[in-house]
PDB file of C-alpha atoms in Angstrom:
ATOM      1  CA  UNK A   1      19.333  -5.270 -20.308  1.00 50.00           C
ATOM      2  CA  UNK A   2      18.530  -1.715 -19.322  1.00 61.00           C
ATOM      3  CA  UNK A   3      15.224  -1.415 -17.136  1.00 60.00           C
ATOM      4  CA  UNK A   4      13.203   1.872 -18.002  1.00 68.00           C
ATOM      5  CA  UNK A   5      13.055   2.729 -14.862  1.00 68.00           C
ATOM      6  CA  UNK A   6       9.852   5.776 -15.663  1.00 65.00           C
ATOM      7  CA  UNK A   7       8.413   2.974 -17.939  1.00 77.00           C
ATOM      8  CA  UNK A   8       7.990   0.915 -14.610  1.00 72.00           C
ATOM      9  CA  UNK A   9       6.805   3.935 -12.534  1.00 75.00           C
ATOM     10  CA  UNK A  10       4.354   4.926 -14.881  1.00 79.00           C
ATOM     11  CA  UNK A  11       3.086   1.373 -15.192  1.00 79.00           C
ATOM     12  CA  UNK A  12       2.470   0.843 -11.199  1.00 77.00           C
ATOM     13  CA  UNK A  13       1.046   4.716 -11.142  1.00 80.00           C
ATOM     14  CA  UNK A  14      -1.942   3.280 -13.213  1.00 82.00           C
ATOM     15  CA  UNK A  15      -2.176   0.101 -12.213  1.00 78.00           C
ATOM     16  CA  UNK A  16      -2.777   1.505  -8.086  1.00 77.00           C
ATOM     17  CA  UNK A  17      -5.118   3.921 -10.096  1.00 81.00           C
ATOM     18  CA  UNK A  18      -6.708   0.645 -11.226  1.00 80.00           C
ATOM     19  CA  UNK A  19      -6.438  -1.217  -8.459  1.00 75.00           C
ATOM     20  CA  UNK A  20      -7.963   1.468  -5.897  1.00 72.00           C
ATOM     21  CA  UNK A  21     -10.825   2.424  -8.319  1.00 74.00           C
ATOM     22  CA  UNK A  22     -11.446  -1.247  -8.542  1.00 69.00           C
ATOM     23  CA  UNK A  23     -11.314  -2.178  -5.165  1.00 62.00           C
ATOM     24  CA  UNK A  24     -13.596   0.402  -3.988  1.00 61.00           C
ATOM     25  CA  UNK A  25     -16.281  -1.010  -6.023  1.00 56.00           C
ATOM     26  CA  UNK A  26     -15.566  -4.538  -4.532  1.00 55.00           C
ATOM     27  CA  UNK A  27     -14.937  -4.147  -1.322  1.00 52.00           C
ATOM     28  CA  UNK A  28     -17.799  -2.559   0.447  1.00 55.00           C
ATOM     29  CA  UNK A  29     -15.476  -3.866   3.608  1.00 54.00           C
ATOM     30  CA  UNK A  30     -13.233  -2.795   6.253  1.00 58.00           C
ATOM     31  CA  UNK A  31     -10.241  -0.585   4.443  1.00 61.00           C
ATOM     32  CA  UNK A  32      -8.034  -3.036   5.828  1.00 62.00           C
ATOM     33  CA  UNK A  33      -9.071  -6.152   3.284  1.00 66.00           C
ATOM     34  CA  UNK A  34      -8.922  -3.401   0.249  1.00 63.00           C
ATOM     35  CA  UNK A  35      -5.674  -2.179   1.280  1.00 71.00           C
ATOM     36  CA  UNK A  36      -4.568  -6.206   1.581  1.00 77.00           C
ATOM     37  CA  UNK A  37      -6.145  -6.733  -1.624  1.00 72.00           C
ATOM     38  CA  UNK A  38      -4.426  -3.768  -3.051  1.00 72.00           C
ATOM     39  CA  UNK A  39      -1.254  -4.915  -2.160  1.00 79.00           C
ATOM     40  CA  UNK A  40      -1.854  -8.377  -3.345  1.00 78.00           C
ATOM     41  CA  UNK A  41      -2.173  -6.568  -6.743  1.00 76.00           C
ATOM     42  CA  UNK A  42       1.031  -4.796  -6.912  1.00 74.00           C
ATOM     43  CA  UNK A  43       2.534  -8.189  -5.444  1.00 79.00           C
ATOM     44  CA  UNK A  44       0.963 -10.281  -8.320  1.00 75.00           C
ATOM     45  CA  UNK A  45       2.129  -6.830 -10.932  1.00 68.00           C
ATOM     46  CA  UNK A  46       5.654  -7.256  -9.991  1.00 62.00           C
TER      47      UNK A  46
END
């Protein structure tokens, strides 16, 4: 099975579009927690 690899990249592109827009409106903390919570995203996306 052939991955599309620009499927994927396009996928992640939005979804750290998501995931910083969204965090930003949650996290009125440090940038340290929305940058942890960011990643836990992408973690949980892959």
């Amino acid at each position: 099975m052939k991955l599309r690899t620009i499927d994927v990249f396009e996928d992640m592109r939005q979804l750290l579009v998501f995931a910083m827009s969204t965090s930003q409106i949650i996290c009125e903390q440090p940038v340290v927690k929305c940058r942890r919570l960011l990643k836990n995203a992408l973690l949980l996306a892959l």
